[in-house]
Amino acid sequence: MSQENRPVNRITVIGAGTMGSQIAMVAALSGVSASLVDIKQEQLDVAKEQLWSRVDRDVHKGRRSLEDVNAAKARLNFTTDLEAAVAASDFVIEAAIEDLKIKRELFATLDRIAPPHAILATNSSNIVSSRVADATSRPDRVCNMHFFNPALVMECVEIIPHAQTSEKTVDIAAGLAESFGKRVVKLNKEVPGFIANRLLNAIRREALELYEDGVASAEDIDLAAKTALRHPMGPFELMDLVGIDVVYLIRMAEYEQTADPESLPAESVKKLYEEGSFGRKTGKGWYSYSN
Ligand code: 3HC
């Protein structure tokens, strides 16, 4: 069957971190068979426990039926066997660490093991897909497909083609995101940070400058964002949700592409990153979390 006529029946998500695990759950809830792959079994075990508790809570709160949730759980396979998962997939979403070298090696491997028709998408928020597409023999079937944290809740998915991405690939990626119940924002061309993160970065940059200049505390800056602008979270709370490690690595990835010192992470973010205070996931970031 040609790429045009082949539906997406099975997807693989690579990386069982915060984003990858919720993307895989979103897919399974939408009715697609999904594999969540990670190199570490412990990471998969943690992801499974967190996802099951999220969807069980949905049943408890009457937001989803028990049948739907059980069916979704049965459709989601947790595995360390990358090759077996990808070989059976029509669509792969990479949500691994923001490191170009690792991503390029991964895309070369994916190209070797995925069926020829399969689309290889990256959830990267900063590494544009042209930088991994040339590690494959199918650049027309490579694009960015960018979800937002928490992926189970946030509606937006940005689809970003690079110069060689085919229109068909964009259509299939957009159709898949819509079938997940998401709203699709299509970009005409690639730019690091895409749309939403660039808007977010503008606010975050100002917030960090105010904080580092001693104008106000992180708590008060967050309070202003929530009460004066009605943002659901302040910029510091949001960094803790997204992960200080992710925030740091995104800035480093951008710096690597722009060579502009303005792209570098703020000193206060660098400090938290270096001390391993990654936000909610480590129990401490800008704020402390008891569980
Ligand atoms: N995972 C899954 N679902 C979650 C969740 C999480 N981490 N946190 C909250 N939810 C869901 C739950 O269903 C929860 O209801 P429940 O407690 O009854 O189960 C519901 O959202 C409401 O949660 P809360 O009452 O705890 O709090 P809020 O009403 O403030 O909602 C929020 C939480 C949806 C996270 C909201 O605060 C929000 O929208 N924050 C902004 C998020 C945002 O801006 N994300 C984009 C980040 S940028 C990004 O991801 C790009 C990347 O490249 C870095």
mmCIF file of C-alpha atoms and ligand atoms in Angstrom:
data_model
loop_
_atom_site.group_PDB
_atom_site.id
_atom_site.type_symbol
_atom_site.label_atom_id
_atom_site.label_comp_id
_atom_site.label_asym_id
_atom_site.label_seq_id
_atom_site.Cartn_x
_atom_site.Cartn_y
_atom_site.Cartn_z
ATOM 1 C CA MET A 1 0.000 0.000 0.000
ATOM 2 C CA SER A 2 1.352 3.474 -0.769
ATOM 3 C CA GLN A 3 2.078 6.021 1.954
ATOM 4 C CA GLU A 4 -0.963 7.976 0.709
ATOM 5 C CA ASN A 5 -3.500 5.260 1.447
ATOM 6 C CA ARG A 6 -2.051 3.670 4.528
ATOM 7 C CA PRO A 7 -3.805 4.638 7.752
ATOM 8 C CA VAL A 8 -1.855 5.051 10.981
ATOM 9 C CA ASN A 9 -2.701 1.890 12.910
ATOM 10 C CA ARG A 10 0.276 1.598 15.186
ATOM 11 C CA ILE A 11 2.603 4.209 16.571
ATOM 12 C CA THR A 12 5.767 4.093 18.622
ATOM 13 C CA VAL A 13 6.783 6.847 21.033
ATOM 14 C CA ILE A 14 10.438 6.911 22.019
ATOM 15 C CA GLY A 15 11.362 8.135 25.493
ATOM 16 C CA ALA A 16 9.224 7.435 28.563
ATOM 17 C CA GLY A 17 9.823 10.835 30.169
ATOM 18 C CA THR A 18 7.032 13.265 31.038
ATOM 19 C CA MET A 19 6.239 14.090 27.415
ATOM 20 C CA GLY A 20 6.753 10.724 25.716
ATOM 21 C CA SER A 21 4.714 8.778 28.228
ATOM 22 C CA GLN A 22 1.713 11.124 28.060
ATOM 23 C CA ILE A 23 1.869 11.298 24.243
ATOM 24 C CA ALA A 24 1.708 7.491 24.112
ATOM 25 C CA MET A 25 -1.260 7.510 26.507
ATOM 26 C CA VAL A 26 -3.041 10.151 24.409
ATOM 27 C CA ALA A 27 -2.566 7.915 21.356
ATOM 28 C CA ALA A 28 -3.844 4.812 23.148
ATOM 29 C CA LEU A 29 -6.871 6.712 24.469
ATOM 30 C CA SER A 30 -7.662 7.817 20.904
ATOM 31 C CA GLY A 31 -7.851 4.185 19.750
ATOM 32 C CA VAL A 32 -4.403 3.723 18.189
ATOM 33 C CA SER A 33 -2.128 0.863 19.255
ATOM 34 C CA ALA A 34 0.959 2.414 20.769
ATOM 35 C CA SER A 35 4.332 1.257 22.034
ATOM 36 C CA LEU A 36 6.251 3.350 24.524
ATOM 37 C CA VAL A 37 9.963 2.591 24.274
ATOM 38 C CA ASP A 38 12.745 3.480 26.673
ATOM 39 C CA ILE A 39 16.231 2.158 27.225
ATOM 40 C CA LYS A 40 15.524 1.872 30.959
ATOM 41 C CA GLN A 41 12.931 -0.601 32.243
ATOM 42 C CA GLU A 42 12.661 1.406 35.515
ATOM 43 C CA GLN A 43 11.651 4.501 33.529
ATOM 44 C CA LEU A 44 8.915 2.486 31.815
ATOM 45 C CA ASP A 45 7.716 1.165 35.182
ATOM 46 C CA VAL A 46 7.493 4.703 36.586
ATOM 47 C CA ALA A 47 5.711 5.927 33.446
ATOM 48 C CA LYS A 48 3.187 3.091 33.619
ATOM 49 C CA GLU A 49 2.422 3.729 37.269
ATOM 50 C CA GLN A 50 1.945 7.474 36.680
ATOM 51 C CA LEU A 51 -0.186 7.004 33.555
ATOM 52 C CA TRP A 52 -2.406 4.364 35.127
ATOM 53 C CA SER A 53 -2.954 6.577 38.148
ATOM 54 C CA ARG A 54 -3.872 9.532 35.858
ATOM 55 C CA VAL A 55 -6.419 7.569 33.836
ATOM 56 C CA ASP A 56 -7.802 5.717 36.871
ATOM 57 C CA ARG A 57 -8.412 9.153 38.378
ATOM 58 C CA ASP A 58 -10.337 10.088 35.214
ATOM 59 C CA VAL A 59 -12.590 7.056 35.732
ATOM 60 C CA HIS A 60 -12.985 7.878 39.418
ATOM 61 C CA LYS A 61 -13.960 11.467 38.553
ATOM 62 C CA GLY A 62 -16.378 10.304 35.827
ATOM 63 C CA ARG A 63 -14.369 11.890 33.011
ATOM 64 C CA ARG A 64 -13.844 8.590 31.184
ATOM 65 C CA SER A 65 -15.548 5.217 31.266
ATOM 66 C CA LEU A 66 -13.847 2.195 32.810
ATOM 67 C CA GLU A 67 -14.248 0.311 29.510
ATOM 68 C CA ASP A 68 -12.502 3.064 27.519
ATOM 69 C CA VAL A 69 -9.643 3.282 29.994
ATOM 70 C CA ASN A 70 -9.173 -0.496 30.131
ATOM 71 C CA ALA A 71 -9.189 -0.665 26.328
ATOM 72 C CA ALA A 72 -6.602 2.137 26.158
ATOM 73 C CA LYS A 73 -4.400 0.376 28.712
ATOM 74 C CA ALA A 74 -4.569 -2.805 26.618
ATOM 75 C CA ARG A 75 -3.519 -0.829 23.528
ATOM 76 C CA LEU A 76 -0.404 0.596 25.212
ATOM 77 C CA ASN A 77 2.695 -1.571 25.227
ATOM 78 C CA PHE A 78 5.712 -0.648 27.407
ATOM 79 C CA THR A 79 8.935 -2.036 26.005
ATOM 80 C CA THR A 80 12.717 -1.712 25.819
ATOM 81 C CA ASP A 81 12.709 -3.496 22.436
ATOM 82 C CA LEU A 82 13.035 -0.554 20.043
ATOM 83 C CA GLU A 83 13.475 -2.668 16.949
ATOM 84 C CA ALA A 84 10.370 -4.834 17.409
ATOM 85 C CA ALA A 85 8.190 -1.801 18.226
ATOM 86 C CA VAL A 86 9.380 0.404 15.370
ATOM 87 C CA ALA A 87 9.354 -2.416 12.780
ATOM 88 C CA ALA A 88 5.592 -2.737 13.323
ATOM 89 C CA SER A 89 4.833 1.010 13.297
ATOM 90 C CA ASP A 90 3.361 3.396 10.749
ATOM 91 C CA PHE A 91 4.373 6.478 12.704
ATOM 92 C CA VAL A 92 7.169 7.138 15.196
ATOM 93 C CA ILE A 93 7.305 10.080 17.605
ATOM 94 C CA GLU A 94 10.704 10.674 19.146
ATOM 95 C CA ALA A 95 10.576 12.316 22.577
ATOM 96 C CA ALA A 96 14.097 11.610 23.789
ATOM 97 C CA ILE A 97 16.621 13.994 25.316
ATOM 98 C CA GLU A 98 17.299 17.376 23.597
ATOM 99 C CA ASP A 99 20.719 16.366 22.320
ATOM 100 C CA LEU A 100 21.428 16.637 18.614
ATOM 101 C CA LYS A 101 24.062 13.907 18.473
ATOM 102 C CA ILE A 102 21.798 11.388 20.234
ATOM 103 C CA LYS A 103 18.836 12.358 18.039
ATOM 104 C CA ARG A 104 20.827 11.991 14.815
ATOM 105 C CA GLU A 105 22.023 8.530 15.813
ATOM 106 C CA LEU A 106 18.484 7.589 16.791
ATOM 107 C CA PHE A 107 16.994 8.815 13.500
ATOM 108 C CA ALA A 108 19.608 6.865 11.510
ATOM 109 C CA THR A 109 18.614 3.747 13.478
ATOM 110 C CA LEU A 110 14.897 4.447 13.072
ATOM 111 C CA ASP A 111 15.367 4.833 9.328
ATOM 112 C CA ARG A 112 17.023 1.408 9.212
ATOM 113 C CA ILE A 113 14.384 -0.429 11.253
ATOM 114 C CA ALA A 114 11.103 1.359 10.443
ATOM 115 C CA PRO A 115 8.939 0.215 7.502
ATOM 116 C CA PRO A 116 9.647 2.343 4.396
ATOM 117 C CA HIS A 117 6.270 4.100 4.550
ATOM 118 C CA ALA A 118 6.614 5.091 8.225
ATOM 119 C CA ILE A 119 6.807 8.749 9.216
ATOM 120 C CA LEU A 120 9.503 9.729 11.713
ATOM 121 C CA ALA A 121 8.497 12.764 13.785
ATOM 122 C CA THR A 122 10.369 14.492 16.572
ATOM 123 C CA ASN A 123 8.635 16.148 19.509
ATOM 124 C CA SER A 124 11.714 18.328 19.973
ATOM 125 C CA SER A 125 10.810 21.901 20.778
ATOM 126 C CA ASN A 126 14.041 23.366 19.549
ATOM 127 C CA ILE A 127 15.918 20.992 17.304
ATOM 128 C CA VAL A 128 14.357 21.519 13.904
ATOM 129 C CA SER A 129 13.731 18.349 11.928
ATOM 130 C CA SER A 130 16.048 19.215 9.016
ATOM 131 C CA ARG A 131 18.884 18.597 11.479
ATOM 132 C CA VAL A 132 17.862 14.963 11.913
ATOM 133 C CA ALA A 133 16.209 14.332 8.526
ATOM 134 C CA ASP A 134 19.559 14.183 6.736
ATOM 135 C CA ALA A 135 20.579 11.286 8.982
ATOM 136 C CA THR A 136 17.824 9.280 7.226
ATOM 137 C CA SER A 137 17.090 8.165 3.673
ATOM 138 C CA ARG A 138 13.511 9.505 3.938
ATOM 139 C CA PRO A 139 13.730 13.254 4.640
ATOM 140 C CA ASP A 140 10.300 13.711 3.006
ATOM 141 C CA ARG A 141 8.812 11.626 5.844
ATOM 142 C CA VAL A 142 10.445 13.538 8.712
ATOM 143 C CA CYS A 143 8.950 16.526 10.571
ATOM 144 C CA ASN A 144 8.559 18.089 14.010
ATOM 145 C CA MET A 145 5.341 17.270 15.864
ATOM 146 C CA HIS A 146 5.412 19.320 19.033
ATOM 147 C CA PHE A 147 3.152 18.539 21.994
ATOM 148 C CA PHE A 148 2.804 20.586 25.197
ATOM 149 C CA ASN A 149 3.142 19.599 28.813
ATOM 150 C CA PRO A 150 0.971 18.029 30.212
ATOM 151 C CA ALA A 151 0.237 16.333 26.882
ATOM 152 C CA LEU A 152 -2.867 14.626 28.271
ATOM 153 C CA VAL A 153 -4.395 18.058 28.854
ATOM 154 C CA MET A 154 -2.900 20.630 26.488
ATOM 155 C CA GLU A 155 -4.805 20.907 23.210
ATOM 156 C CA CYS A 156 -2.134 22.307 20.931
ATOM 157 C CA VAL A 157 0.160 20.321 18.637
ATOM 158 C CA GLU A 158 2.491 22.269 16.370
ATOM 159 C CA ILE A 159 3.415 20.575 13.067
ATOM 160 C CA ILE A 160 6.574 21.900 11.494
ATOM 161 C CA PRO A 161 7.831 20.727 8.091
ATOM 162 C CA HIS A 162 11.389 21.299 6.919
ATOM 163 C CA ALA A 163 12.110 22.222 3.313
ATOM 164 C CA GLN A 164 11.962 18.614 2.089
ATOM 165 C CA THR A 165 9.013 17.363 4.157
ATOM 166 C CA SER A 166 6.233 16.237 1.817
ATOM 167 C CA GLU A 167 2.760 17.740 2.052
ATOM 168 C CA LYS A 168 1.460 14.213 2.541
ATOM 169 C CA THR A 169 3.596 13.834 5.657
ATOM 170 C CA VAL A 170 2.228 17.094 7.068
ATOM 171 C CA ASP A 171 -1.324 15.955 6.306
ATOM 172 C CA ILE A 172 -0.826 12.565 7.945
ATOM 173 C CA ALA A 173 0.822 14.104 11.032
ATOM 174 C CA ALA A 174 -1.940 16.710 11.300
ATOM 175 C CA GLY A 175 -4.637 14.064 10.821
ATOM 176 C CA LEU A 176 -3.069 11.939 13.546
ATOM 177 C CA ALA A 177 -2.915 14.860 15.979
ATOM 178 C CA GLU A 178 -6.557 15.682 15.228
ATOM 179 C CA SER A 179 -7.530 12.055 15.809
ATOM 180 C CA PHE A 180 -5.868 12.460 19.247
ATOM 181 C CA GLY A 181 -8.369 15.280 19.904
ATOM 182 C CA LYS A 182 -5.726 18.014 19.519
ATOM 183 C CA ARG A 183 -5.843 21.375 17.758
ATOM 184 C CA VAL A 184 -3.198 21.578 15.050
ATOM 185 C CA VAL A 185 -1.059 24.649 14.461
ATOM 186 C CA LYS A 186 0.856 24.316 11.191
ATOM 187 C CA LEU A 187 4.010 26.281 10.553
ATOM 188 C CA ASN A 188 5.022 27.092 6.994
ATOM 189 C CA LYS A 189 8.703 26.727 7.694
ATOM 190 C CA GLU A 190 10.990 25.735 10.515
ATOM 191 C CA VAL A 191 12.326 28.117 13.110
ATOM 192 C CA PRO A 192 13.867 27.114 16.465
ATOM 193 C CA GLY A 193 11.289 27.329 19.275
ATOM 194 C CA PHE A 194 8.376 27.318 16.824
ATOM 195 C CA ILE A 195 5.471 29.551 17.901
ATOM 196 C CA ALA A 196 4.301 28.777 21.425
ATOM 197 C CA ASN A 197 7.741 28.358 22.967
ATOM 198 C CA ARG A 198 8.904 31.623 21.450
ATOM 199 C CA LEU A 199 5.969 33.407 23.045
ATOM 200 C CA LEU A 200 6.644 31.589 26.295
ATOM 201 C CA ASN A 201 10.350 32.375 26.159
ATOM 202 C CA ALA A 202 9.638 36.085 25.835
ATOM 203 C CA ILE A 203 7.690 35.984 29.102
ATOM 204 C CA ARG A 204 10.210 33.680 30.770
ATOM 205 C CA ARG A 205 13.137 35.897 29.774
ATOM 206 C CA GLU A 206 11.459 38.967 31.305
ATOM 207 C CA ALA A 207 10.513 36.999 34.437
ATOM 208 C CA LEU A 208 14.083 35.770 34.956
ATOM 209 C CA GLU A 209 15.488 39.244 34.390
ATOM 210 C CA LEU A 210 13.121 40.716 36.982
ATOM 211 C CA TYR A 211 14.062 37.954 39.417
ATOM 212 C CA GLU A 212 17.813 38.181 38.847
ATOM 213 C CA ASP A 213 17.704 41.980 39.137
ATOM 214 C CA GLY A 214 16.065 41.542 42.552
ATOM 215 C CA VAL A 215 12.904 43.361 41.485
ATOM 216 C CA ALA A 216 10.597 40.694 42.942
ATOM 217 C CA SER A 217 10.569 37.114 44.183
ATOM 218 C CA ALA A 218 9.684 34.184 41.938
ATOM 219 C CA GLU A 219 6.468 33.803 43.954
ATOM 220 C CA ASP A 220 5.419 37.415 43.354
ATOM 221 C CA ILE A 221 6.261 37.313 39.657
ATOM 222 C CA ASP A 222 4.148 34.136 39.377
ATOM 223 C CA LEU A 223 1.363 35.826 41.323
ATOM 224 C CA ALA A 224 1.377 38.763 38.906
ATOM 225 C CA ALA A 225 1.184 36.445 35.884
ATOM 226 C CA LYS A 226 -1.754 34.575 37.408
ATOM 227 C CA THR A 227 -3.740 37.434 38.869
ATOM 228 C CA ALA A 228 -2.974 40.261 36.449
ATOM 229 C CA LEU A 229 -2.750 38.250 33.219
ATOM 230 C CA ARG A 230 -4.863 35.229 34.159
ATOM 231 C CA HIS A 231 -2.159 32.791 33.125
ATOM 232 C CA PRO A 232 -2.968 29.366 34.613
ATOM 233 C CA MET A 233 0.558 29.200 36.033
ATOM 234 C CA GLY A 234 3.325 31.698 36.593
ATOM 235 C CA PRO A 235 6.554 31.388 34.560
ATOM 236 C CA PHE A 236 8.492 29.877 37.490
ATOM 237 C CA GLU A 237 5.785 27.318 38.289
ATOM 238 C CA LEU A 238 5.715 26.445 34.617
ATOM 239 C CA MET A 239 9.489 25.896 34.500
ATOM 240 C CA ASP A 240 9.083 23.459 37.403
ATOM 241 C CA LEU A 241 6.307 21.646 35.523
ATOM 242 C CA VAL A 242 8.219 21.448 32.237
ATOM 243 C CA GLY A 243 11.474 20.575 34.043
ATOM 244 C CA ILE A 244 14.466 22.820 34.732
ATOM 245 C CA ASP A 245 16.605 20.289 32.838
ATOM 246 C CA VAL A 246 14.347 20.647 29.786
ATOM 247 C CA VAL A 247 14.362 24.462 30.051
ATOM 248 C CA TYR A 248 18.169 24.447 30.316
ATOM 249 C CA LEU A 249 18.734 21.987 27.459
ATOM 250 C CA ILE A 250 16.304 23.848 25.189
ATOM 251 C CA ARG A 251 18.303 27.043 25.677
ATOM 252 C CA MET A 252 21.574 25.191 25.040
ATOM 253 C CA ALA A 253 20.128 23.596 21.880
ATOM 254 C CA GLU A 254 19.028 27.040 20.694
ATOM 255 C CA TYR A 255 22.455 28.506 21.443
ATOM 256 C CA GLU A 256 24.026 25.695 19.477
ATOM 257 C CA GLN A 257 21.896 26.714 16.476
ATOM 258 C CA THR A 258 22.085 30.514 16.799
ATOM 259 C CA ALA A 259 25.525 31.061 18.453
ATOM 260 C CA ASP A 260 23.787 34.085 20.007
ATOM 261 C CA PRO A 261 24.679 34.580 23.719
ATOM 262 C CA GLU A 262 21.081 35.811 24.198
ATOM 263 C CA SER A 263 20.014 32.169 23.673
ATOM 264 C CA LEU A 264 22.026 30.898 26.657
ATOM 265 C CA PRO A 265 20.132 29.867 29.808
ATOM 266 C CA ALA A 266 19.814 32.481 32.572
ATOM 267 C CA GLU A 267 22.334 32.152 35.424
ATOM 268 C CA SER A 268 19.622 31.214 37.940
ATOM 269 C CA VAL A 269 18.370 28.412 35.654
ATOM 270 C CA LYS A 270 21.938 27.185 35.139
ATOM 271 C CA LYS A 271 22.447 27.068 38.914
ATOM 272 C CA LEU A 272 19.323 24.972 39.500
ATOM 273 C CA TYR A 273 20.282 22.684 36.616
ATOM 274 C CA GLU A 274 23.791 22.151 37.957
ATOM 275 C CA GLU A 275 22.531 21.290 41.429
ATOM 276 C CA GLY A 276 20.055 18.775 39.980
ATOM 277 C CA SER A 277 16.961 20.730 41.046
ATOM 278 C CA PHE A 278 14.845 19.915 37.991
ATOM 279 C CA GLY A 279 11.443 20.983 39.363
ATOM 280 C CA ARG A 280 8.481 18.750 40.156
ATOM 281 C CA LYS A 281 10.207 15.601 38.963
ATOM 282 C CA THR A 282 13.013 15.894 41.561
ATOM 283 C CA GLY A 283 10.870 17.447 44.306
ATOM 284 C CA LYS A 284 12.701 20.785 44.080
ATOM 285 C CA GLY A 285 13.129 23.529 41.535
ATOM 286 C CA TRP A 286 11.965 27.091 41.998
ATOM 287 C CA TYR A 287 9.571 25.604 44.554
ATOM 288 C CA SER A 288 9.719 22.557 46.847
ATOM 289 C CA TYR A 289 7.281 19.683 46.380
ATOM 290 C CA SER A 290 6.511 17.224 49.117
ATOM 291 C CA ASN A 291 5.417 14.360 46.822
HETATM 292 N N1 3HC B 1 -0.532 15.501 33.830
HETATM 293 C C1 3HC B 1 -1.759 15.172 33.377
HETATM 294 N N2 3HC B 1 -2.870 15.807 33.721
HETATM 295 C C2 3HC B 1 -2.755 16.828 34.572
HETATM 296 C C3 3HC B 1 -1.513 17.247 35.096
HETATM 297 C C4 3HC B 1 -0.370 16.538 34.687
HETATM 298 N N3 3HC B 1 0.863 16.857 35.102
HETATM 299 N N4 3HC B 1 -1.724 18.288 35.910
HETATM 300 C C5 3HC B 1 -3.040 18.515 35.909
HETATM 301 N N5 3HC B 1 -3.670 17.656 35.080
HETATM 302 C C6 3HC B 1 -5.091 17.604 34.755
HETATM 303 C C7 3HC B 1 -5.875 16.739 35.685
HETATM 304 O O1 3HC B 1 -6.947 16.166 34.990
HETATM 305 C C8 3HC B 1 -6.407 17.756 36.677
HETATM 306 O O2 3HC B 1 -7.603 17.375 37.231
HETATM 307 P P1 3HC B 1 -7.661 16.446 38.540
HETATM 308 O O3 3HC B 1 -6.713 16.994 39.545
HETATM 309 O O4 3HC B 1 -9.067 16.498 38.937
HETATM 310 O O5 3HC B 1 -7.265 15.065 38.071
HETATM 311 C C9 3HC B 1 -6.660 18.966 35.809
HETATM 312 O O6 3HC B 1 -5.621 18.945 34.829
HETATM 313 C C10 3HC B 1 -6.623 20.268 36.577
HETATM 314 O O7 3HC B 1 -5.408 20.294 37.324
HETATM 315 P P2 3HC B 1 -5.185 21.170 38.630
HETATM 316 O O8 3HC B 1 -6.490 21.383 39.313
HETATM 317 O O9 3HC B 1 -4.081 20.530 39.401
HETATM 318 O O10 3HC B 1 -4.582 22.542 38.169
HETATM 319 P P3 3HC B 1 -4.951 23.531 36.985
HETATM 320 O O11 3HC B 1 -6.423 23.732 36.860
HETATM 321 O O12 3HC B 1 -4.072 24.709 37.165
HETATM 322 O O13 3HC B 1 -4.482 22.788 35.678
HETATM 323 C C11 3HC B 1 -2.640 22.705 34.210
HETATM 324 C C12 3HC B 1 -3.202 22.288 35.562
HETATM 325 C C13 3HC B 1 -3.479 22.089 33.084
HETATM 326 C C14 3HC B 1 -1.213 22.145 34.139
HETATM 327 C C15 3HC B 1 -2.687 24.271 34.104
HETATM 328 O O14 3HC B 1 -2.103 24.829 35.229
HETATM 329 C C16 3HC B 1 -2.005 24.807 32.888
HETATM 330 O O15 3HC B 1 -2.562 24.832 31.805
HETATM 331 N N6 3HC B 1 -0.742 25.262 33.050
HETATM 332 C C17 3HC B 1 0.047 25.777 31.957
HETATM 333 C C18 3HC B 1 0.659 24.638 31.199
HETATM 334 C C19 3HC B 1 1.480 25.098 30.037
HETATM 335 O O16 3HC B 1 1.636 26.275 29.749
HETATM 336 N N7 3HC B 1 2.058 24.151 29.319
HETATM 337 C C20 3HC B 1 2.930 24.419 28.216
HETATM 338 C C21 3HC B 1 4.331 24.314 28.675
HETATM 339 S S1 3HC B 1 5.486 24.601 27.384
HETATM 340 C C22 3HC B 1 5.746 23.084 26.735
HETATM 341 O O17 3HC B 1 5.235 22.099 27.158
HETATM 342 C C23 3HC B 1 6.627 23.053 25.551
HETATM 343 C C24 3HC B 1 7.811 22.166 25.735
HETATM 344 O O18 3HC B 1 8.538 22.179 24.549
HETATM 345 C C25 3HC B 1 8.689 22.546 26.858
#
